[in-house]
mmCIF file of C-alpha atoms and ligand atoms in Angstrom:
data_model
loop_
_atom_site.group_PDB
_atom_site.id
_atom_site.type_symbol
_atom_site.label_atom_id
_atom_site.label_comp_id
_atom_site.label_asym_id
_atom_site.label_seq_id
_atom_site.Cartn_x
_atom_site.Cartn_y
_atom_site.Cartn_z
ATOM 1 C CA MET A 705 48.697 75.935 45.767
ATOM 2 C CA ARG A 706 50.272 78.082 43.090
ATOM 3 C CA ASP A 707 51.383 81.575 44.031
ATOM 4 C CA ILE A 708 48.756 83.172 41.793
ATOM 5 C CA GLU A 709 45.970 81.223 43.450
ATOM 6 C CA LEU A 710 47.444 82.008 46.883
ATOM 7 C CA TYR A 711 47.364 85.730 46.199
ATOM 8 C CA ARG A 712 43.888 85.581 44.644
ATOM 9 C CA GLN A 713 42.677 84.105 47.916
ATOM 10 C CA LEU A 714 44.671 86.535 50.062
ATOM 11 C CA LEU A 715 43.347 89.510 48.162
ATOM 12 C CA GLY A 716 39.833 88.069 48.191
ATOM 13 C CA LEU A 717 39.398 88.895 44.523
ATOM 14 C CA PRO A 718 35.883 88.298 43.189
ATOM 15 C CA ASN A 719 35.066 87.529 39.549
ATOM 16 C CA PRO A 720 36.042 88.660 36.985
ATOM 17 C CA TRP A 721 39.336 89.544 38.690
ATOM 18 C CA TYR A 722 42.237 87.135 38.886
ATOM 19 C CA VAL A 723 45.950 87.154 39.599
ATOM 20 C CA ASP A 724 47.882 86.962 36.382
ATOM 21 C CA GLY A 725 51.352 86.744 37.860
ATOM 22 C CA VAL A 726 53.514 87.353 40.907
ATOM 23 C CA GLU A 727 57.008 88.802 40.767
ATOM 24 C CA LEU A 728 59.447 88.639 43.613
ATOM 25 C CA SER A 729 62.487 90.896 43.766
ATOM 26 C CA ILE A 730 64.856 89.746 46.483
ATOM 27 C CA GLU A 731 67.113 92.703 45.856
ATOM 28 C CA ASP A 732 64.359 95.292 46.386
ATOM 29 C CA ARG A 733 62.628 93.157 49.035
ATOM 30 C CA ARG A 734 59.485 93.556 47.069
ATOM 31 C CA VAL A 735 56.579 91.470 45.790
ATOM 32 C CA GLU A 736 54.391 92.579 42.891
ATOM 33 C CA VAL A 737 51.026 90.933 42.294
ATOM 34 C CA PHE A 738 49.641 91.544 38.802
ATOM 35 C CA VAL A 739 45.856 91.614 38.739
ATOM 36 C CA GLU A 740 43.833 91.270 35.537
ATOM 37 C CA HIS A 741 40.188 90.828 34.644
ATOM 38 C CA GLU A 742 38.371 88.550 32.232
ATOM 39 C CA GLU A 743 37.160 90.038 28.975
ATOM 40 C CA GLY A 744 33.683 90.722 27.764
ATOM 41 C CA ARG A 745 31.741 91.611 30.826
ATOM 42 C CA LEU A 746 29.824 94.718 31.791
ATOM 43 C CA TRP A 747 30.979 97.120 34.484
ATOM 44 C CA PRO A 748 28.751 99.231 36.699
ATOM 45 C CA CYS A 749 29.187 102.988 36.300
ATOM 46 C CA PRO A 750 30.602 104.208 39.641
ATOM 47 C CA THR A 751 28.129 107.076 39.683
ATOM 48 C CA CYS A 752 24.774 105.755 38.449
ATOM 49 C CA GLY A 753 25.338 101.992 38.590
ATOM 50 C CA ASP A 754 24.296 101.323 34.981
ATOM 51 C CA GLU A 755 26.030 98.284 33.495
ATOM 52 C CA LEU A 756 28.295 99.360 30.655
ATOM 53 C CA PRO A 757 30.860 97.735 28.359
ATOM 54 C CA LEU A 758 34.556 98.362 28.835
ATOM 55 C CA TYR A 759 35.685 101.650 27.273
ATOM 56 C CA ASP A 760 39.437 101.540 27.943
ATOM 57 C CA HIS A 761 41.962 101.248 30.775
ATOM 58 C CA SER A 762 43.674 103.873 32.899
ATOM 59 C CA GLU A 763 47.422 103.738 33.192
ATOM 60 C CA GLU A 764 48.960 100.979 35.232
ATOM 61 C CA ARG A 765 48.918 101.744 38.941
ATOM 62 C CA GLN A 766 50.015 100.093 42.127
ATOM 63 C CA TRP A 767 48.509 99.760 45.580
ATOM 64 C CA ARG A 768 50.496 98.939 48.653
ATOM 65 C CA HIS A 769 49.203 95.747 50.286
ATOM 66 C CA LEU A 770 50.129 93.921 53.496
ATOM 67 C CA ASP A 771 53.723 92.745 53.490
ATOM 68 C CA THR A 772 54.581 89.190 52.485
ATOM 69 C CA GLY A 773 57.188 87.753 54.824
ATOM 70 C CA GLY A 774 58.631 91.190 55.483
ATOM 71 C CA PHE A 775 58.667 92.162 51.803
ATOM 72 C CA GLN A 776 56.622 95.148 50.761
ATOM 73 C CA THR A 777 53.849 93.888 48.541
ATOM 74 C CA PHE A 778 52.024 95.756 45.787
ATOM 75 C CA VAL A 779 48.962 95.042 43.704
ATOM 76 C CA VAL A 780 49.582 96.177 40.133
ATOM 77 C CA SER A 781 46.761 96.676 37.669
ATOM 78 C CA ARG A 782 45.226 98.844 34.980
ATOM 79 C CA PRO A 783 41.782 99.996 36.165
ATOM 80 C CA PRO A 784 39.007 99.642 33.573
ATOM 81 C CA ARG A 785 37.015 102.679 32.530
ATOM 82 C CA VAL A 786 33.484 102.967 31.195
ATOM 83 C CA ARG A 787 31.837 105.694 29.160
ATOM 84 C CA CYS A 788 28.511 106.520 30.724
ATOM 85 C CA PRO A 789 26.122 108.606 28.575
ATOM 86 C CA ARG A 790 25.186 110.588 31.672
ATOM 87 C CA ASP A 791 28.392 110.624 33.712
ATOM 88 C CA ARG A 792 31.249 110.754 31.122
ATOM 89 C CA VAL A 793 34.305 108.471 31.128
ATOM 90 C CA LEU A 794 34.954 107.103 34.599
ATOM 91 C CA GLN A 795 37.121 104.525 36.272
ATOM 92 C CA VAL A 796 35.134 101.631 37.728
ATOM 93 C CA ARG A 797 35.286 100.686 41.402
ATOM 94 C CA LEU A 798 38.006 98.217 42.236
ATOM 95 C CA PRO A 799 37.339 95.445 44.730
ATOM 96 C CA TRP A 800 40.665 95.818 46.569
ATOM 97 C CA ALA A 801 40.858 99.566 47.153
ATOM 98 C CA GLU A 802 38.779 102.675 47.654
ATOM 99 C CA PRO A 803 38.810 105.308 44.896
ATOM 100 C CA ARG A 804 41.943 107.469 44.899
ATOM 101 C CA SER A 805 43.683 105.432 47.585
ATOM 102 C CA ARG A 806 47.214 104.215 47.004
ATOM 103 C CA PHE A 807 46.692 101.361 49.451
ATOM 104 C CA THR A 808 44.545 98.261 49.396
ATOM 105 C CA ALA A 809 41.576 98.306 51.762
ATOM 106 C CA THR A 810 43.212 95.512 53.766
ATOM 107 C CA PHE A 811 46.347 97.598 54.215
ATOM 108 C CA GLU A 812 44.315 100.638 55.279
ATOM 109 C CA ARG A 813 42.473 98.525 57.829
ATOM 110 C CA PHE A 814 45.765 97.436 59.316
ATOM 111 C CA ALA A 815 47.121 101.002 59.247
ATOM 112 C CA ILE A 816 44.031 102.210 61.110
ATOM 113 C CA ASP A 817 44.618 99.584 63.796
ATOM 114 C CA VAL A 818 48.220 100.732 64.138
ATOM 115 C CA LEU A 819 47.170 104.393 64.275
ATOM 116 C CA LYS A 820 44.796 103.607 67.119
ATOM 117 C CA GLU A 821 47.767 102.491 69.187
ATOM 118 C CA THR A 822 50.356 105.110 68.371
ATOM 119 C CA ASP A 823 50.868 108.521 66.805
ATOM 120 C CA VAL A 824 51.359 109.318 63.126
ATOM 121 C CA SER A 825 55.165 109.239 63.261
ATOM 122 C CA GLY A 826 55.188 105.937 65.129
ATOM 123 C CA ALA A 827 52.710 104.423 62.692
ATOM 124 C CA SER A 828 54.805 105.661 59.745
ATOM 125 C CA ASN A 829 57.821 103.823 61.152
ATOM 126 C CA ILE A 830 55.934 100.584 61.616
ATOM 127 C CA LEU A 831 54.112 100.730 58.276
ATOM 128 C CA GLN A 832 57.048 102.165 56.342
ATOM 129 C CA THR A 833 54.889 104.850 54.871
ATOM 130 C CA SER A 834 55.633 108.558 54.707
ATOM 131 C CA TRP A 835 54.158 110.915 57.287
ATOM 132 C CA ASP A 836 51.806 112.357 54.655
ATOM 133 C CA GLU A 837 50.639 108.937 53.507
ATOM 134 C CA THR A 838 49.944 107.846 57.065
ATOM 135 C CA TRP A 839 48.185 111.089 57.808
ATOM 136 C CA GLY A 840 46.110 110.633 54.646
ATOM 137 C CA ILE A 841 44.908 107.238 55.888
ATOM 138 C CA MET A 842 43.812 108.801 59.173
ATOM 139 C CA GLU A 843 42.094 111.692 57.444
ATOM 140 C CA ARG A 844 40.212 109.446 55.011
ATOM 141 C CA ALA A 845 39.195 107.162 57.881
ATOM 142 C CA VAL A 846 37.613 110.115 59.680
ATOM 143 C CA ALA A 847 35.891 111.397 56.531
ATOM 144 C CA ARG A 848 34.521 107.899 55.904
ATOM 145 C CA GLY A 849 33.295 107.634 59.492
ATOM 146 C CA GLN A 850 31.623 111.048 59.409
ATOM 147 C CA GLU A 851 29.829 110.185 56.209
ATOM 148 C CA ARG A 852 28.477 106.938 57.656
ATOM 149 C CA LYS A 853 27.526 108.462 60.952
ATOM 150 C CA GLU A 854 23.874 108.349 61.744
ATOM 151 C CA ARG A 855 22.274 111.675 62.617
ATOM 152 C CA ARG A 856 21.435 111.697 66.286
ATOM 153 C CA VAL A 857 21.261 114.377 68.956
ATOM 154 C CA PRO A 858 22.630 113.358 72.366
ATOM 155 C CA ALA A 859 20.480 114.001 75.428
ATOM 156 C CA LEU A 860 23.440 114.817 77.668
ATOM 157 C CA LEU A 861 26.031 117.108 76.153
ATOM 158 C CA GLY A 862 29.437 118.144 77.369
ATOM 159 C CA VAL A 863 31.019 121.359 76.086
ATOM 160 C CA ASP A 864 34.680 122.043 76.612
ATOM 161 C CA GLU A 865 37.418 124.305 75.379
ATOM 162 C CA LYS A 866 40.841 122.954 74.512
ATOM 163 C CA ALA A 867 44.014 124.879 73.819
ATOM 164 C CA ALA A 868 44.886 123.669 70.347
ATOM 165 C CA ALA A 869 48.469 124.814 70.093
ATOM 166 C CA LYS A 870 50.903 127.179 71.708
ATOM 167 C CA GLY A 871 49.556 130.667 72.098
ATOM 168 C CA GLN A 872 45.905 131.357 72.523
ATOM 169 C CA THR A 873 44.371 129.114 69.909
ATOM 170 C CA TYR A 874 41.320 127.302 71.205
ATOM 171 C CA ILE A 875 38.836 124.821 69.909
ATOM 172 C CA THR A 876 35.383 124.040 71.275
ATOM 173 C CA VAL A 877 34.617 120.336 71.698
ATOM 174 C CA VAL A 878 31.047 119.069 72.083
ATOM 175 C CA SER A 879 30.655 115.521 73.347
ATOM 176 C CA ASP A 880 27.941 112.968 73.996
ATOM 177 C CA LEU A 881 28.297 112.188 77.686
ATOM 178 C CA GLU A 882 26.336 108.940 77.502
ATOM 179 C CA GLN A 883 28.303 107.447 74.613
ATOM 180 C CA GLY A 884 31.578 109.102 75.581
ATOM 181 C CA THR A 885 32.154 110.327 72.036
ATOM 182 C CA VAL A 886 33.155 113.662 70.525
ATOM 183 C CA GLU A 887 30.326 114.915 68.310
ATOM 184 C CA TYR A 888 31.377 118.321 67.097
ATOM 185 C CA ILE A 889 34.454 120.554 67.049
ATOM 186 C CA SER A 890 34.708 124.209 66.079
ATOM 187 C CA ASP A 891 37.281 126.986 66.253
ATOM 188 C CA GLU A 892 37.685 129.387 69.186
ATOM 189 C CA ARG A 893 35.685 129.352 72.404
ATOM 190 C CA LYS A 894 33.181 132.041 71.569
ATOM 191 C CA GLN A 895 29.435 132.012 71.650
ATOM 192 C CA ALA A 896 29.461 131.440 67.896
ATOM 193 C CA SER A 897 31.666 128.379 68.417
ATOM 194 C CA LEU A 898 28.784 126.629 70.157
ATOM 195 C CA ASP A 899 25.968 128.328 68.242
ATOM 196 C CA GLY A 900 27.071 126.464 65.133
ATOM 197 C CA TYR A 901 26.282 123.136 66.774
ATOM 198 C CA PHE A 902 22.760 124.124 67.802
ATOM 199 C CA GLU A 903 22.004 125.918 64.538
ATOM 200 C CA ALA A 904 22.378 122.704 62.557
ATOM 201 C CA MET A 905 19.494 121.142 64.513
ATOM 202 C CA THR A 906 15.767 121.313 64.189
ATOM 203 C CA GLU A 907 13.766 122.754 67.049
ATOM 204 C CA GLN A 908 12.543 119.276 67.855
ATOM 205 C CA GLU A 909 16.067 117.924 68.054
ATOM 206 C CA ARG A 910 17.090 120.742 70.367
ATOM 207 C CA ALA A 911 14.124 119.920 72.603
ATOM 208 C CA GLY A 912 15.642 116.451 73.133
ATOM 209 C CA ILE A 913 18.700 117.883 74.894
ATOM 210 C CA ARG A 914 18.220 117.422 78.635
ATOM 211 C CA ALA A 915 21.459 118.867 79.964
ATOM 212 C CA VAL A 916 24.686 120.551 78.927
ATOM 213 C CA ALA A 917 27.729 120.171 81.172
ATOM 214 C CA MET A 918 30.284 122.950 80.878
ATOM 215 C CA ASP A 919 32.637 125.351 82.563
ATOM 216 C CA MET A 920 31.385 128.630 84.039
ATOM 217 C CA TRP A 921 32.184 130.318 80.783
ATOM 218 C CA GLU A 922 29.854 133.106 79.706
ATOM 219 C CA PRO A 923 29.964 132.635 75.897
ATOM 220 C CA TYR A 924 28.813 129.007 76.218
ATOM 221 C CA VAL A 925 26.150 129.963 78.746
ATOM 222 C CA LEU A 926 24.843 132.609 76.332
ATOM 223 C CA SER A 927 24.700 130.126 73.488
ATOM 224 C CA VAL A 928 22.669 127.624 75.501
ATOM 225 C CA ARG A 929 20.390 130.455 76.650
ATOM 226 C CA GLN A 930 19.788 131.432 73.061
ATOM 227 C CA TYR A 931 18.988 127.979 71.689
ATOM 228 C CA LEU A 932 17.505 125.817 74.431
ATOM 229 C CA GLU A 933 14.229 126.157 76.285
ATOM 230 C CA LYS A 934 14.537 126.494 80.083
ATOM 231 C CA PRO A 935 18.318 126.855 79.955
ATOM 232 C CA GLU A 936 18.531 127.550 83.697
ATOM 233 C CA GLU A 937 17.417 123.951 84.265
ATOM 234 C CA LYS A 938 19.764 122.432 81.701
ATOM 235 C CA ILE A 939 23.112 124.081 82.256
ATOM 236 C CA VAL A 940 25.301 121.989 84.547
ATOM 237 C CA PHE A 941 28.597 123.295 85.899
ATOM 238 C CA ASP A 942 30.143 119.922 86.510
ATOM 239 C CA ARG A 943 32.664 118.691 89.024
ATOM 240 C CA PHE A 944 35.482 118.480 86.534
ATOM 241 C CA HIS A 945 35.396 122.175 85.683
ATOM 242 C CA VAL A 946 34.626 123.421 89.184
ATOM 243 C CA MET A 947 37.526 121.436 90.588
ATOM 244 C CA LYS A 948 39.818 122.824 87.932
ATOM 245 C CA HIS A 949 39.127 126.335 89.235
ATOM 246 C CA MET A 950 39.739 125.166 92.802
ATOM 247 C CA GLY A 951 43.002 123.549 91.738
ATOM 248 C CA ASP A 952 44.108 126.825 90.147
ATOM 249 C CA ALA A 953 43.239 128.682 93.364
ATOM 250 C CA VAL A 954 45.358 126.280 95.444
ATOM 251 C CA ASP A 955 48.207 126.744 93.011
ATOM 252 C CA THR A 956 48.004 130.535 93.213
ATOM 253 C CA VAL A 957 48.127 130.354 97.019
ATOM 254 C CA ARG A 958 51.088 127.987 96.849
ATOM 255 C CA LYS A 959 53.048 130.176 94.458
ATOM 256 C CA ALA A 960 52.709 133.294 96.623
ATOM 257 C CA GLU A 961 53.526 131.416 99.806
ATOM 258 C CA HIS A 962 56.478 129.650 98.225
ATOM 259 C CA ARG A 963 57.899 133.003 97.178
ATOM 260 C CA GLU A 964 57.596 134.382 100.729
ATOM 261 C CA LEU A 965 59.154 131.285 102.279
ATOM 262 C CA ARG A 966 62.015 131.312 99.816
ATOM 263 C CA ALA A 967 62.742 134.915 100.786
ATOM 264 C CA GLU A 968 63.195 133.629 104.338
ATOM 265 C CA GLY A 969 65.404 130.802 103.156
ATOM 266 C CA LEU A 970 62.751 128.050 103.570
ATOM 267 C CA ASP A 971 62.210 125.604 100.736
ATOM 268 C CA ILE A 972 59.516 123.379 102.241
ATOM 269 C CA LEU A 973 57.206 123.967 99.217
ATOM 270 C CA THR A 974 59.866 123.453 96.556
ATOM 271 C CA GLY A 975 58.733 120.939 93.957
ATOM 272 C CA SER A 976 55.348 120.428 95.606
ATOM 273 C CA LYS A 977 53.154 121.944 92.866
ATOM 274 C CA TYR A 978 51.515 118.740 91.628
ATOM 275 C CA LEU A 979 51.134 117.157 95.067
ATOM 276 C CA TRP A 980 48.429 119.676 95.929
ATOM 277 C CA LEU A 981 46.550 119.200 92.684
ATOM 278 C CA TYR A 982 45.957 115.465 92.903
ATOM 279 C CA ALA A 983 42.726 114.179 94.329
ATOM 280 C CA GLU A 984 44.078 112.795 97.606
ATOM 281 C CA GLU A 985 43.384 109.126 96.841
ATOM 282 C CA ASN A 986 45.162 109.444 93.480
ATOM 283 C CA LEU A 987 48.420 110.711 94.922
ATOM 284 C CA PRO A 988 51.208 108.384 93.698
ATOM 285 C CA SER A 989 52.553 106.309 96.576
ATOM 286 C CA LYS A 990 56.110 107.628 96.212
ATOM 287 C CA HIS A 991 54.843 111.077 97.277
ATOM 288 C CA ARG A 992 52.697 109.913 100.197
ATOM 289 C CA LYS A 993 55.268 110.284 102.938
ATOM 290 C CA ARG A 994 56.284 113.787 101.991
ATOM 291 C CA PHE A 995 52.715 114.852 101.509
ATOM 292 C CA ARG A 996 51.694 113.530 104.931
ATOM 293 C CA SER A 997 54.238 115.785 106.586
ATOM 294 C CA LEU A 998 53.232 118.749 104.407
ATOM 295 C CA LYS A 999 49.616 118.244 105.430
ATOM 296 C CA GLU A 1000 50.559 118.627 109.087
ATOM 297 C CA THR A 1001 51.972 122.094 108.576
ATOM 298 C CA SER A 1002 49.949 125.224 109.178
ATOM 299 C CA LEU A 1003 50.801 126.609 105.753
ATOM 300 C CA ARG A 1004 48.224 128.636 103.845
ATOM 301 C CA THR A 1005 48.655 126.173 101.000
ATOM 302 C CA THR A 1006 47.604 123.311 103.277
ATOM 303 C CA ARG A 1007 44.463 125.189 104.231
ATOM 304 C CA ALA A 1008 43.601 125.968 100.599
ATOM 305 C CA TRP A 1009 44.180 122.326 99.732
ATOM 306 C CA ALA A 1010 41.869 121.121 102.522
ATOM 307 C CA ILE A 1011 39.105 123.435 101.288
ATOM 308 C CA LYS A 1012 39.562 122.073 97.755
ATOM 309 C CA GLU A 1013 39.499 118.435 98.841
ATOM 310 C CA THR A 1014 36.413 119.004 100.973
ATOM 311 C CA LEU A 1015 34.533 120.528 98.060
ATOM 312 C CA ARG A 1016 34.893 117.294 96.100
ATOM 313 C CA GLY A 1017 32.511 115.749 98.605
ATOM 314 C CA LEU A 1018 29.675 117.867 97.225
ATOM 315 C CA TRP A 1019 29.087 115.590 94.239
ATOM 316 C CA ARG A 1020 28.768 112.509 96.394
ATOM 317 C CA TYR A 1021 25.396 113.601 97.707
ATOM 318 C CA GLN A 1022 22.288 111.998 96.302
ATOM 319 C CA SER A 1023 19.807 114.631 97.363
ATOM 320 C CA LEU A 1024 19.839 118.276 96.422
ATOM 321 C CA ALA A 1025 18.800 119.350 99.927
ATOM 322 C CA TRP A 1026 21.756 117.642 101.593
ATOM 323 C CA ALA A 1027 24.142 118.828 98.909
ATOM 324 C CA MET A 1028 23.055 122.438 99.469
ATOM 325 C CA LYS A 1029 23.399 122.101 103.219
ATOM 326 C CA PHE A 1030 26.952 120.873 102.683
ATOM 327 C CA TYR A 1031 27.610 123.651 100.176
ATOM 328 C CA LYS A 1032 26.539 126.355 102.633
ATOM 329 C CA GLN A 1033 28.958 125.116 105.281
ATOM 330 C CA TRP A 1034 31.727 124.844 102.752
ATOM 331 C CA PHE A 1035 30.987 128.320 101.403
ATOM 332 C CA PHE A 1036 31.211 129.816 104.908
ATOM 333 C CA TRP A 1037 34.551 128.115 105.496
ATOM 334 C CA ALA A 1038 35.944 129.100 102.096
ATOM 335 C CA THR A 1039 34.883 132.735 102.336
ATOM 336 C CA HIS A 1040 36.328 133.039 105.860
ATOM 337 C CA SER A 1041 39.634 131.479 104.875
ATOM 338 C CA ARG A 1042 41.387 134.811 104.254
ATOM 339 C CA LEU A 1043 42.771 133.205 101.097
ATOM 340 C CA GLN A 1044 41.851 135.545 98.241
ATOM 341 C CA PRO A 1045 42.042 133.028 95.359
ATOM 342 C CA VAL A 1046 39.847 130.593 97.317
ATOM 343 C CA ILE A 1047 37.326 133.308 98.198
ATOM 344 C CA ALA A 1048 37.166 134.299 94.525
ATOM 345 C CA VAL A 1049 36.277 130.744 93.464
ATOM 346 C CA ALA A 1050 33.691 130.437 96.249
ATOM 347 C CA ASN A 1051 32.016 133.613 95.010
ATOM 348 C CA MET A 1052 32.133 132.377 91.445
ATOM 349 C CA LEU A 1053 30.331 129.222 92.536
ATOM 350 C CA LYS A 1054 27.720 131.300 94.342
ATOM 351 C CA ARG A 1055 27.012 133.316 91.206
ATOM 352 C CA HIS A 1056 26.651 130.081 89.214
ATOM 353 C CA LEU A 1057 24.841 128.076 91.862
ATOM 354 C CA TYR A 1058 21.844 127.294 89.622
ATOM 355 C CA GLY A 1059 24.101 125.243 87.346
ATOM 356 C CA ILE A 1060 25.754 123.458 90.238
ATOM 357 C CA ARG A 1061 22.350 122.564 91.700
ATOM 358 C CA ASN A 1062 21.263 121.118 88.344
ATOM 359 C CA TYR A 1063 23.674 118.260 88.790
ATOM 360 C CA PHE A 1064 21.389 116.968 91.535
ATOM 361 C CA SER A 1065 18.138 117.323 89.635
ATOM 362 C CA ALA A 1066 16.883 115.648 86.469
ATOM 363 C CA ALA A 1067 20.037 116.498 84.621
ATOM 364 C CA ARG A 1068 22.397 114.432 86.748
ATOM 365 C CA ILE A 1069 25.496 114.030 84.645
ATOM 366 C CA THR A 1070 28.144 111.418 85.105
ATOM 367 C CA ASN A 1071 31.560 112.954 85.335
ATOM 368 C CA ALA A 1072 33.248 109.721 84.395
ATOM 369 C CA ALA A 1073 32.542 110.071 80.666
ATOM 370 C CA ALA A 1074 33.656 113.686 80.548
ATOM 371 C CA GLU A 1075 36.814 113.009 82.522
ATOM 372 C CA GLY A 1076 37.652 109.924 80.481
ATOM 373 C CA LEU A 1077 37.301 111.841 77.234
ATOM 374 C CA ASN A 1078 39.308 114.688 78.618
ATOM 375 C CA SER A 1079 42.292 112.544 79.485
ATOM 376 C CA LYS A 1080 42.093 110.885 76.063
ATOM 377 C CA ILE A 1081 42.222 114.303 74.386
ATOM 378 C CA GLN A 1082 45.170 115.278 76.614
ATOM 379 C CA THR A 1083 47.010 112.199 75.386
ATOM 380 C CA ILE A 1084 46.253 113.108 71.774
ATOM 381 C CA LYS A 1085 47.582 116.570 72.447
ATOM 382 C CA LYS A 1086 50.813 115.189 73.861
ATOM 383 C CA MET A 1087 51.282 113.363 70.573
ATOM 384 C CA ALA A 1088 50.574 116.642 68.847
ATOM 385 C CA TYR A 1089 54.164 117.343 67.935
ATOM 386 C CA GLY A 1090 53.184 115.362 64.868
ATOM 387 C CA PHE A 1091 50.170 117.541 64.138
ATOM 388 C CA ARG A 1092 51.115 120.477 62.047
ATOM 389 C CA ASN A 1093 48.076 122.614 62.756
ATOM 390 C CA ARG A 1094 44.727 122.946 64.458
ATOM 391 C CA GLU A 1095 42.873 121.033 61.718
ATOM 392 C CA HIS A 1096 45.154 118.062 62.285
ATOM 393 C CA PHE A 1097 44.393 118.148 65.995
ATOM 394 C CA LYS A 1098 40.659 118.112 65.250
ATOM 395 C CA THR A 1099 40.967 115.171 62.860
ATOM 396 C CA ALA A 1100 42.951 113.201 65.430
ATOM 397 C CA ILE A 1101 40.316 113.867 68.103
ATOM 398 C CA PHE A 1102 37.595 112.521 65.818
ATOM 399 C CA PHE A 1103 39.768 109.547 64.908
ATOM 400 C CA HIS A 1104 40.355 108.534 68.534
ATOM 401 C CA CYS A 1105 37.206 109.843 70.254
ATOM 402 C CA GLY A 1106 34.537 110.141 67.567
ATOM 403 C CA GLY A 1107 33.141 106.610 67.947
ATOM 404 C CA LEU A 1108 33.253 106.419 64.139
ATOM 405 C CA GLN A 1109 33.314 103.415 61.810
ATOM 406 C CA LEU A 1110 36.740 104.048 60.361
ATOM 407 C CA TYR A 1111 37.503 101.013 58.231
ATOM 408 C CA PRO A 1112 37.231 101.100 54.449
ATOM 409 C CA ALA A 1113 34.513 99.005 52.836
ATOM 410 C CA THR A 1114 35.558 95.562 51.670
ATOM 411 C CA HIS A 1115 34.782 94.349 48.152
ATOM 412 C CA ALA A 1116 31.545 92.801 49.343
ATOM 413 C CA ASN A 1117 29.952 96.226 49.755
ATOM 414 C CA ALA A 1118 32.143 98.342 47.498
ATOM 415 C CA GLY A 1119 29.652 97.979 44.601
HETATM 416 ZN ZN1 LIG B 2670 26.641 106.645 35.043
#
């Protein structure tokens, strides 16, 4: 097989395109594939689709393609232009690349696969592209996916705030708890942050929402109250968020107690912060021995921890009646613990009990999806040294969690 035929096949070039020549530069470790088209055919206008004769060519351009044997490989061509009576002079669609991209569609596909596995800097190293080029591929992939996305309103929503950067910059993330996908992101964590999501819907679409899982956060509660019918039956304060408050309470108790013990020269709590925050069965085995002996102490922290761990049992109940019976016992224990941070959380739960009860009614929400998404977003955030601002963080969340069709179209459906 001659090299020009080989590359025609590799590029999947349809008529009237063909490979006119291939140049290899050993010195530059570079392959250039020159692509030409046959004369005398009509080209569809990229806007209206009318078949038109060739008008002229744009300047010669090149598109980065998949490497050949470790050599960077470029498609080189002069894109034809047509003059459409309606749409002016325009460049026709090329079968190997999307408009305005400097990469072939095949290369972008590969880059997207790499980006799914690593961050932008890592992908840049592997692909030998600049940070901006790699970022551009991610951004276009998300835009493409959003455009293709079918309009659909999830029945079970999750609403969450995320700290976007250092300081107090937040974003609001709305997810589909059945699909495990992020559906909507807006700035801040205000009522308006969530209002925007509901405002874009018809009344009928809003009526299809059965439940909204969220933290006990007043602005979000107010938004749901404003837009959904019977909000007091649909708001769910889920395990994930409730347990986060309990974890904070345990940590506050630990900090105060640690300070007092240190003053007496005791360092039993030193370095124990994260041990108390794990769900007990998730505690890494290397910490088990130490934690077992900590658990046997009569420290205030141990008591706070036991109250936290017991509360997790609430969501294991199937029936609302049994869950509430359990809750009442727990509430008595928590409020008689003489641990202020724990008492404060117990009272917060009491004030929001309607939304905790809803978990056990029609709106039973699986925590697994919410918690899975949450850890995914945490991972994205850890890679965020590569994200230069809040918009970048949002794009990356959609890229990894949006459930979008990210790949560029191949020539078969490029028109
Ligand atoms: Zn046209």
